[in-house]
PDB file of C-alpha atoms in Angstrom:
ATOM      1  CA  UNK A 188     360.933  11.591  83.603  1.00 75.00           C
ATOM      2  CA  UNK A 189     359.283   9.538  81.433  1.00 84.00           C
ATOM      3  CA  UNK A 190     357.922  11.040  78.189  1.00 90.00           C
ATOM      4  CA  UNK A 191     356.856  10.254  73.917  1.00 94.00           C
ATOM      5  CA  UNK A 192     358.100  11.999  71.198  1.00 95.00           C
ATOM      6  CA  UNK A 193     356.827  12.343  67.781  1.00 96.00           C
ATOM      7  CA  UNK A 194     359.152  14.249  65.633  1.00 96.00           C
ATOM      8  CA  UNK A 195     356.987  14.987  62.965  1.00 96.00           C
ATOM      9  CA  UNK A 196     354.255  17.172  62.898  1.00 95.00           C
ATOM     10  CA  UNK A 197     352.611  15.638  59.562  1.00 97.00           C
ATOM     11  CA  UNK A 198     353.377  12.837  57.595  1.00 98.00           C
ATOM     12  CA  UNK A 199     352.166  12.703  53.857  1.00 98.00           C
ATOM     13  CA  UNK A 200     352.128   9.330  51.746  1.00 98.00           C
ATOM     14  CA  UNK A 201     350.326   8.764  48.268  1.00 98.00           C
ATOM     15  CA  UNK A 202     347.838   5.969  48.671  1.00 97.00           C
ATOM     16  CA  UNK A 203     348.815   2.644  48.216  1.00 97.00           C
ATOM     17  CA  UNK A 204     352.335   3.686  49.530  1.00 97.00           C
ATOM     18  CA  UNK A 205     353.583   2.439  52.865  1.00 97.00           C
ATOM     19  CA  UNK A 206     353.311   4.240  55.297  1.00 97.00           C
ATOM     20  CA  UNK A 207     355.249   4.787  58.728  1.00 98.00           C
ATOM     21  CA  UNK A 208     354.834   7.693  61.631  1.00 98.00           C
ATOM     22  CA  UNK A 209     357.386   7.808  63.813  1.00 98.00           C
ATOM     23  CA  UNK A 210     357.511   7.334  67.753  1.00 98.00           C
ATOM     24  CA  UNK A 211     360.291   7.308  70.244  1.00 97.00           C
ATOM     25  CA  UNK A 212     360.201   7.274  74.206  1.00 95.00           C
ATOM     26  CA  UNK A 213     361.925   7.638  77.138  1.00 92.00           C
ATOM     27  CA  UNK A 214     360.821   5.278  80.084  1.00 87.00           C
ATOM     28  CA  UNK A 215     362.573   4.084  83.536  1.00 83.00           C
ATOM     29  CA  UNK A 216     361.523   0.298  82.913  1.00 82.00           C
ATOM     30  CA  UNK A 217     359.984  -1.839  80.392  1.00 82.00           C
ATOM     31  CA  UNK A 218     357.961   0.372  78.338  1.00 88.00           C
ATOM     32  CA  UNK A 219     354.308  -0.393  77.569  1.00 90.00           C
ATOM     33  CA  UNK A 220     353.673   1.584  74.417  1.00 93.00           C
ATOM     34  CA  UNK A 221     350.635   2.507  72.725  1.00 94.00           C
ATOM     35  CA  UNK A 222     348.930   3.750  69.476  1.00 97.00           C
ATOM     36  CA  UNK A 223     345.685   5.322  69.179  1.00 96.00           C
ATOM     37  CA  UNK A 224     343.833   7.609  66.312  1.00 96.00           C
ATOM     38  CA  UNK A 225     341.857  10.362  66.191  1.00 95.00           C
ATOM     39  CA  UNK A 226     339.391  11.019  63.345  1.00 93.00           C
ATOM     40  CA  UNK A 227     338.195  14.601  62.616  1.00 88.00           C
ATOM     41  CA  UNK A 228     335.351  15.484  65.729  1.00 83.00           C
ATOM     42  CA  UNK A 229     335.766  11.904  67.445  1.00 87.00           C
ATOM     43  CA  UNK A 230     337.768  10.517  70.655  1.00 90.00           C
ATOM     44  CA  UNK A 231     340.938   8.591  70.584  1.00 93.00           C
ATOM     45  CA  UNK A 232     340.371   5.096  68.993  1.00 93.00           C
ATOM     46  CA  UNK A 233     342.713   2.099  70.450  1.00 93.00           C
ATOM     47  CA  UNK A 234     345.222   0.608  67.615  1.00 95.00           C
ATOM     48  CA  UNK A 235     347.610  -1.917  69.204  1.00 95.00           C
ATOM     49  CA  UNK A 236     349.917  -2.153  72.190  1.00 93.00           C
ATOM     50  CA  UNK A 237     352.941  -3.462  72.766  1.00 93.00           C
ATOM     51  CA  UNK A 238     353.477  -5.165  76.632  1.00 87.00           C
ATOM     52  CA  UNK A 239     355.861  -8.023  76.097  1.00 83.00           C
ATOM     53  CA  UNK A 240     356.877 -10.793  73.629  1.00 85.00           C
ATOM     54  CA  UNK A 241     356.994 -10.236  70.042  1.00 89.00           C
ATOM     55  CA  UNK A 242     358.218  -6.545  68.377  1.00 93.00           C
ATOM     56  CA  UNK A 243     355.972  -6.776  65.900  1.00 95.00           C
ATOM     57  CA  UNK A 244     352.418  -6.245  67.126  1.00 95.00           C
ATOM     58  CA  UNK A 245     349.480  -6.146  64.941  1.00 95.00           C
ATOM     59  CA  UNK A 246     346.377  -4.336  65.214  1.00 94.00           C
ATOM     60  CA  UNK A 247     343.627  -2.607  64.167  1.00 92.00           C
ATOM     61  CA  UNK A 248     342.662  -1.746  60.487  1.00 92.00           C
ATOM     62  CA  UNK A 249     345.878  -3.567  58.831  1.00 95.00           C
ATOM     63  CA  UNK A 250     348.610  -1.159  61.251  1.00 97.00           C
ATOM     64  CA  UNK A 251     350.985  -2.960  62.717  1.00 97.00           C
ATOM     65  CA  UNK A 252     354.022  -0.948  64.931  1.00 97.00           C
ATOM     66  CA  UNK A 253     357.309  -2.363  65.455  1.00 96.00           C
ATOM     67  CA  UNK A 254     359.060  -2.304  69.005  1.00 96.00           C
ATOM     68  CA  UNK A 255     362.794  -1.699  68.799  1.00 95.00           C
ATOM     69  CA  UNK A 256     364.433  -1.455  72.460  1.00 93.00           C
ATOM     70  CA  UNK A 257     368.068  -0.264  71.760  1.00 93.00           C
ATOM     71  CA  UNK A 258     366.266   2.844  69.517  1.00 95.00           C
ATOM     72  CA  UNK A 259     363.815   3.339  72.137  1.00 95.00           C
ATOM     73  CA  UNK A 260     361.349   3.660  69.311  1.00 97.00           C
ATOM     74  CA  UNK A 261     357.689   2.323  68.509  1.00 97.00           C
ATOM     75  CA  UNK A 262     357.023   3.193  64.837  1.00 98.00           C
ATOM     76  CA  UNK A 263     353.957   2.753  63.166  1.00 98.00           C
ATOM     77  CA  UNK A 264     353.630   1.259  59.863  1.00 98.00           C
ATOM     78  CA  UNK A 265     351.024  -0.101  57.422  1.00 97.00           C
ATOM     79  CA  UNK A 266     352.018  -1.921  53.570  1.00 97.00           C
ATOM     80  CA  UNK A 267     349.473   0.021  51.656  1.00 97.00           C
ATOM     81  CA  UNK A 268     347.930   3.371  53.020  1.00 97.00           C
ATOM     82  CA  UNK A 269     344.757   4.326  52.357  1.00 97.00           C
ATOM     83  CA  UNK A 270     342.911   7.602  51.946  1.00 96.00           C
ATOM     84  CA  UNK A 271     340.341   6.757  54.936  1.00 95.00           C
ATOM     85  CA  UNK A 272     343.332   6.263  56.942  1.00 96.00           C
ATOM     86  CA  UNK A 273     343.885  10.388  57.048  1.00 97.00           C
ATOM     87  CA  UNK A 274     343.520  11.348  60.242  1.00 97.00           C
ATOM     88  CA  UNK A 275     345.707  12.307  63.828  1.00 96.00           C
ATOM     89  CA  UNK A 276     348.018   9.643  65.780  1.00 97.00           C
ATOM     90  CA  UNK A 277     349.030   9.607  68.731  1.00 96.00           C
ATOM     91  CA  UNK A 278     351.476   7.374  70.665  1.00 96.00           C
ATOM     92  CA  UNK A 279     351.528   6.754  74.101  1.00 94.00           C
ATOM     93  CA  UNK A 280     353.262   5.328  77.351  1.00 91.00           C
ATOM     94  CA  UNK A 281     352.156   3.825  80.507  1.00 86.00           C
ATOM     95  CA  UNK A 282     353.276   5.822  83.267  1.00 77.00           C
ATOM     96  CA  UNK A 283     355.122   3.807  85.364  1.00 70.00           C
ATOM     97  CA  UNK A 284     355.178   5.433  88.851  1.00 66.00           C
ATOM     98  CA  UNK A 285     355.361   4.301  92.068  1.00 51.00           C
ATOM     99  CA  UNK A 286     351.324   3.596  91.878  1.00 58.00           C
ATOM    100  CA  UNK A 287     349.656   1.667  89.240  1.00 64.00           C
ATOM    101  CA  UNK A 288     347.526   4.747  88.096  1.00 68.00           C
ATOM    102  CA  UNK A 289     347.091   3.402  84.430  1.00 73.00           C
ATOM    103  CA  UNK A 290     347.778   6.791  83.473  1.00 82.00           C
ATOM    104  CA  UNK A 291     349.195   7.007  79.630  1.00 87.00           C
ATOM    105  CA  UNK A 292     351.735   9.752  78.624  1.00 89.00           C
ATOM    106  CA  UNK A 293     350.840  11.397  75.129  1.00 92.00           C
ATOM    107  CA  UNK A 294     352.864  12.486  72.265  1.00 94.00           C
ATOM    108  CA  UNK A 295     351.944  15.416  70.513  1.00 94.00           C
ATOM    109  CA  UNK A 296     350.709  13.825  67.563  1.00 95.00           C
ATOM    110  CA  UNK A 297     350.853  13.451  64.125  1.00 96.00           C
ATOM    111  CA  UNK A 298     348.638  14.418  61.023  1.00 96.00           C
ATOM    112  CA  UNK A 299     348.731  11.970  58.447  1.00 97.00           C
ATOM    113  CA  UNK A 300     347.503  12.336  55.414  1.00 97.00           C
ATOM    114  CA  UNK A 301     346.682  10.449  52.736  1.00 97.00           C
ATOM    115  CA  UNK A 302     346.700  11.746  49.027  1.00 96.00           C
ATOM    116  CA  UNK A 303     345.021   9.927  46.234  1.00 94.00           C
TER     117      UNK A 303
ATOM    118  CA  UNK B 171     325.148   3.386  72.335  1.00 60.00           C
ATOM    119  CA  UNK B 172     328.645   4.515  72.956  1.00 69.00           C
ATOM    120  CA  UNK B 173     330.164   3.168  75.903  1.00 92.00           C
ATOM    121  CA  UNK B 174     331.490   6.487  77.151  1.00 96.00           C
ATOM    122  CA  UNK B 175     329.039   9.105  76.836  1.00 96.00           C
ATOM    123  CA  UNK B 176     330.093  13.166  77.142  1.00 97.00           C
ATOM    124  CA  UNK B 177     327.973  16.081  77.587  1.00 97.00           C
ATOM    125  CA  UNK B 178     327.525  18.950  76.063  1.00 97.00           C
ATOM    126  CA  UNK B 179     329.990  18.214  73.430  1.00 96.00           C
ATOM    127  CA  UNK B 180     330.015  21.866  72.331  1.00 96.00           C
ATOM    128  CA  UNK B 181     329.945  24.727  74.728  1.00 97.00           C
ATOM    129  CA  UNK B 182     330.681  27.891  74.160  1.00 97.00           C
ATOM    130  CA  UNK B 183     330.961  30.278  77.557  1.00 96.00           C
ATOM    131  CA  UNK B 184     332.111  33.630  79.022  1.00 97.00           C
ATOM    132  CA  UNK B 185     335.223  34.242  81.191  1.00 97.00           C
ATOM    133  CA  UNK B 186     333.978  34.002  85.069  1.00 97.00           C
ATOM    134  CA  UNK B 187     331.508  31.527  84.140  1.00 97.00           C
ATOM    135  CA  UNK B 188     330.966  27.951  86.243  1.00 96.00           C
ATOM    136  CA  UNK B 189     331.085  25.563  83.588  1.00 97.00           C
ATOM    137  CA  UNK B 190     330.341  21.254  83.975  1.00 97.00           C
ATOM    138  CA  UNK B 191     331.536  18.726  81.672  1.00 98.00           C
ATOM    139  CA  UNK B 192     329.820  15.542  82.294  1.00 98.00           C
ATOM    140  CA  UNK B 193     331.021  11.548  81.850  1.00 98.00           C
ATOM    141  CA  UNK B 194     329.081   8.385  81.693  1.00 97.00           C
ATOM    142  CA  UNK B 195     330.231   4.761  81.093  1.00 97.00           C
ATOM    143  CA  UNK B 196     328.686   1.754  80.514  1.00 96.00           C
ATOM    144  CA  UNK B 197     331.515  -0.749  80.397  1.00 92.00           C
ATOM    145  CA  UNK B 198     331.743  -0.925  84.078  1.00 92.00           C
ATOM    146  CA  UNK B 199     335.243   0.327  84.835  1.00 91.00           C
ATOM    147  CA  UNK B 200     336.591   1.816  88.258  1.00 91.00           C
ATOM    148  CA  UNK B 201     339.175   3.610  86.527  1.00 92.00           C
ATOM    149  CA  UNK B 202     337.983   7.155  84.570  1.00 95.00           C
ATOM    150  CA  UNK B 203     340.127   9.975  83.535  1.00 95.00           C
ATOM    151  CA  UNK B 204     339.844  13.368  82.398  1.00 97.00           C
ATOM    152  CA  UNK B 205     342.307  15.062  79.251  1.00 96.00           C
ATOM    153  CA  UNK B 206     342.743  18.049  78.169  1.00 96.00           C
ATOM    154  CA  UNK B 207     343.427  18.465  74.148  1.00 95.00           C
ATOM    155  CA  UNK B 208     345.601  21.024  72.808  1.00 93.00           C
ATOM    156  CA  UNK B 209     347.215  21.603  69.699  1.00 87.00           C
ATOM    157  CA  UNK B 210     350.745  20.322  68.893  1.00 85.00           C
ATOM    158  CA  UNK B 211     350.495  19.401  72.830  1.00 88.00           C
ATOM    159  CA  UNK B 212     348.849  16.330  72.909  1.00 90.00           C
ATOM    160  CA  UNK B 213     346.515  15.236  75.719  1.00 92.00           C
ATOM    161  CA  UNK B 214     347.496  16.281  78.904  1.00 94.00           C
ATOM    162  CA  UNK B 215     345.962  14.516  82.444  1.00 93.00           C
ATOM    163  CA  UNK B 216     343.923  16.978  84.595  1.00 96.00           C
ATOM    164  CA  UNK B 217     342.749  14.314  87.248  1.00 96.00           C
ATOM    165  CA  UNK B 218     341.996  11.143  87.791  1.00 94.00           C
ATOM    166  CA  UNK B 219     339.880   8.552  89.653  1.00 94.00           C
ATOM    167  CA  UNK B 220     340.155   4.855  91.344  1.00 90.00           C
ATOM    168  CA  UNK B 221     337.016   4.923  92.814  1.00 88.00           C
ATOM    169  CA  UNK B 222     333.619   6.953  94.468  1.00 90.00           C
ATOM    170  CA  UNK B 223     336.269   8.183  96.899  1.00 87.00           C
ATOM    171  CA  UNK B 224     339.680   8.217  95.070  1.00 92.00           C
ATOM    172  CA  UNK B 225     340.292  11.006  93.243  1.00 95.00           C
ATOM    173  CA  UNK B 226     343.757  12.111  91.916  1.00 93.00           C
ATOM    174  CA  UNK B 227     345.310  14.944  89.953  1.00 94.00           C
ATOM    175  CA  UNK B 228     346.906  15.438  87.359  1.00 92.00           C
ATOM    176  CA  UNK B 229     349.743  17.270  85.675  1.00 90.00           C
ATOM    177  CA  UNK B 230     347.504  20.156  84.855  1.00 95.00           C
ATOM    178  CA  UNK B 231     344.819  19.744  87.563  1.00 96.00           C
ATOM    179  CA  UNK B 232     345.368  24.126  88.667  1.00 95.00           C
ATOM    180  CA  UNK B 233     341.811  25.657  88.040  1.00 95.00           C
ATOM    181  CA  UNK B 234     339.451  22.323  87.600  1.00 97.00           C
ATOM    182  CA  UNK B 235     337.889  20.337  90.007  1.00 97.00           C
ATOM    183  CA  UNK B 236     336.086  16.637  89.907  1.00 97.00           C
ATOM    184  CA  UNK B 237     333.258  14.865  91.476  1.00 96.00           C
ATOM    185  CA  UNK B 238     332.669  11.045  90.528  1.00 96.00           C
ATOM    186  CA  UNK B 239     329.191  10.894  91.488  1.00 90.00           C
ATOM    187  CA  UNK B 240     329.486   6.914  90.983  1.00 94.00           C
ATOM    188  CA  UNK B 241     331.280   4.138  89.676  1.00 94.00           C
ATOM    189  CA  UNK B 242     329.905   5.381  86.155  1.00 96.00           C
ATOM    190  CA  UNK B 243     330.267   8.811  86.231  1.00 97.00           C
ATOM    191  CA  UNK B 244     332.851  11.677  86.537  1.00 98.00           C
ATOM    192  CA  UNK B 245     331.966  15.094  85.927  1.00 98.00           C
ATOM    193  CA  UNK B 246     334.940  18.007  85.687  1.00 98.00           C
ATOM    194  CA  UNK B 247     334.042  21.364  86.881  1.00 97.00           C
ATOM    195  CA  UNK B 248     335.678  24.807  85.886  1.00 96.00           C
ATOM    196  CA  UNK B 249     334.946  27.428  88.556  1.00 91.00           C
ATOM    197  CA  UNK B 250     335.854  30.153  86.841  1.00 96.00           C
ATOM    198  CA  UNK B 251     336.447  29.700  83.173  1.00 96.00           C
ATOM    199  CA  UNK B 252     339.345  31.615  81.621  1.00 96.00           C
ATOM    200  CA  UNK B 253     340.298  32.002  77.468  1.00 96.00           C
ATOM    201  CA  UNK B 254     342.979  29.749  78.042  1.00 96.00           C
ATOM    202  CA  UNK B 255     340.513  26.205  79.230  1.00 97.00           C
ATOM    203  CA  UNK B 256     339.586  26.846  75.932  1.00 97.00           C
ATOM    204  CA  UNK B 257     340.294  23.468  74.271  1.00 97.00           C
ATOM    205  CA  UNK B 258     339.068  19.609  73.633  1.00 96.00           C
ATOM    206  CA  UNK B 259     338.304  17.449  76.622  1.00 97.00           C
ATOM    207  CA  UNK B 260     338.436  14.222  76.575  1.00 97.00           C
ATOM    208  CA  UNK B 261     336.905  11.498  79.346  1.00 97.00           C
ATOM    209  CA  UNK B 262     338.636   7.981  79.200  1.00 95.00           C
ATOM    210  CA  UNK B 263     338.222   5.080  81.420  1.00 94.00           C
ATOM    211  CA  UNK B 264     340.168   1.636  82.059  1.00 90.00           C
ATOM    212  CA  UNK B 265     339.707  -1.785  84.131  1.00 84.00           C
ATOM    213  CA  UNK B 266     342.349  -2.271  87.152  1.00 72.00           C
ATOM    214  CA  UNK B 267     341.964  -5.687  86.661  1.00 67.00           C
ATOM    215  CA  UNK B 268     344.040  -5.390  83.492  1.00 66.00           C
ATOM    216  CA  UNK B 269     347.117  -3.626  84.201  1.00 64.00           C
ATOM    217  CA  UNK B 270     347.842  -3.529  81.289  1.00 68.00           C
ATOM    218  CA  UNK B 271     344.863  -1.832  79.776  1.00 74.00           C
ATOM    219  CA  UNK B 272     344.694   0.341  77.309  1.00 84.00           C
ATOM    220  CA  UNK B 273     342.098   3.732  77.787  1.00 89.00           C
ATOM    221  CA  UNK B 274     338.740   3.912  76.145  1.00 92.00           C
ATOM    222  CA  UNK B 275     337.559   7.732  75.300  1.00 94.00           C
ATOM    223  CA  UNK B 276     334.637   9.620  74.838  1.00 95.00           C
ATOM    224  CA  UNK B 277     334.268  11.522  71.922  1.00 94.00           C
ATOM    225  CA  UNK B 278     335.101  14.353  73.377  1.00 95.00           C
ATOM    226  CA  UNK B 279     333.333  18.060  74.638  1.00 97.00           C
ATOM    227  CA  UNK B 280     334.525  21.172  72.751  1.00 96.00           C
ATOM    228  CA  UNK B 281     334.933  24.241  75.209  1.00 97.00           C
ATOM    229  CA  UNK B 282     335.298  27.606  74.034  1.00 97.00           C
ATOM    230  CA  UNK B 283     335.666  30.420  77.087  1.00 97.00           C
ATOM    231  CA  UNK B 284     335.630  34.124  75.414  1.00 96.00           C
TER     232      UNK B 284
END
């Protein structure tokens, strides 16, 4: 079954600090991966995605995630975290069933929070 | 405007009650989902549409129904509400044309069944 795993439940940096919440997954195929965020009483805003090429993919608001295939992992990292960057994560797969549903499998999420 | 509109966002009901969540897109997808939010569990998929006359569920679809009314909307139905639907829901849509797509949301519609 394919599935996303966020081991930790909240992730605390000081601003300025790097930062880096963790993803791993378990997929039958290639694995297109996913990052969105959640700000307090808002929907789920698109980061990045990773399809093909390059295992460093850039996105949104200076985050970047890095695709590593033999750790089945698809962290997500920015150089200098800011306070404004508090808020939920969530990392996701493209199920990859017999169908082409487009349907994306969710981790659990992760707090992060920003200190300054 | 926001491109995926949900109403009510807040809704508090009683157990028994028929309850509606609405969804309305303007970025002209065929694709539109409905999530379920829960604590520590992510977002879970309660059903899911292709089309007027596609319609799919979900891992979690036991004790919801859909309609999509039209290309643009998708409205998720709770026959009976019960404490435990109490939770965030979330309506997303995508293109086909991009397979590789990622989801757009709505901002979501707070339910709360006592």
């Amino acid at each position: 079954a394919q599935s996303v795993a966020q081991p930790e439940d909240q992730v605390n940096v000081a601003e300025g600090n790097p930062l880096t919440v963790k993803c791993t997954y378990s997929v039958s195929g290639n694995p297109y991966l996913f990052w969105y965020v959640q700000y307090p009483n808002r929907g789920l805003q698109f980061l990045l995605k990773y399809i093909t090429g390059d295992n460093l993919v850039k996105g949104s608001y200076g985050f970047e995630a890095e695709f590593n295939k033999s750790q089945t992992s698809f962290h997500l990292k920015k150089p200098s975290a800011l306070v404004s960057d508090s808020a939920l994560y969530f990392c996701a797969v493209r199920d990859q069933g017999s169908s082409n549903t487009g349907k994306l499998i969710f981790g659990q999420g992760t707090t992060l929070q920003v200190k300054p | 405007d926001a491109d995926v509109t949900q109403t009510p966002r807040n809704r508090i009901t009683k157990t028994g009650k028929r309850i509606m969540l609405e969804c309305s897109q303007t970025k002209g997808h065929d694709r539109m989902y409905w999530y379920r939010q829960d604590p520590g569990l992510g977002l879970r998929l309660i059903y899911y549409s292709f089309d007027v006359k596609d319609i799919n569920k979900g891992e979690i679809s036991d004790g919801y129904s859909v309609s999509r009314q039209a290309q643009a909307k998708f409205s998720l139905s709770l026959e009976s509400a019960i404490p435990n639907q109490t939770a965030l829901y979330f309506c997303a849509t995508s293109s086909g044309q991009v397979l590789t797509g990622e989801l757009f949301f709505g901002e979501g519609s707070r339910l709360t069944v006592l």
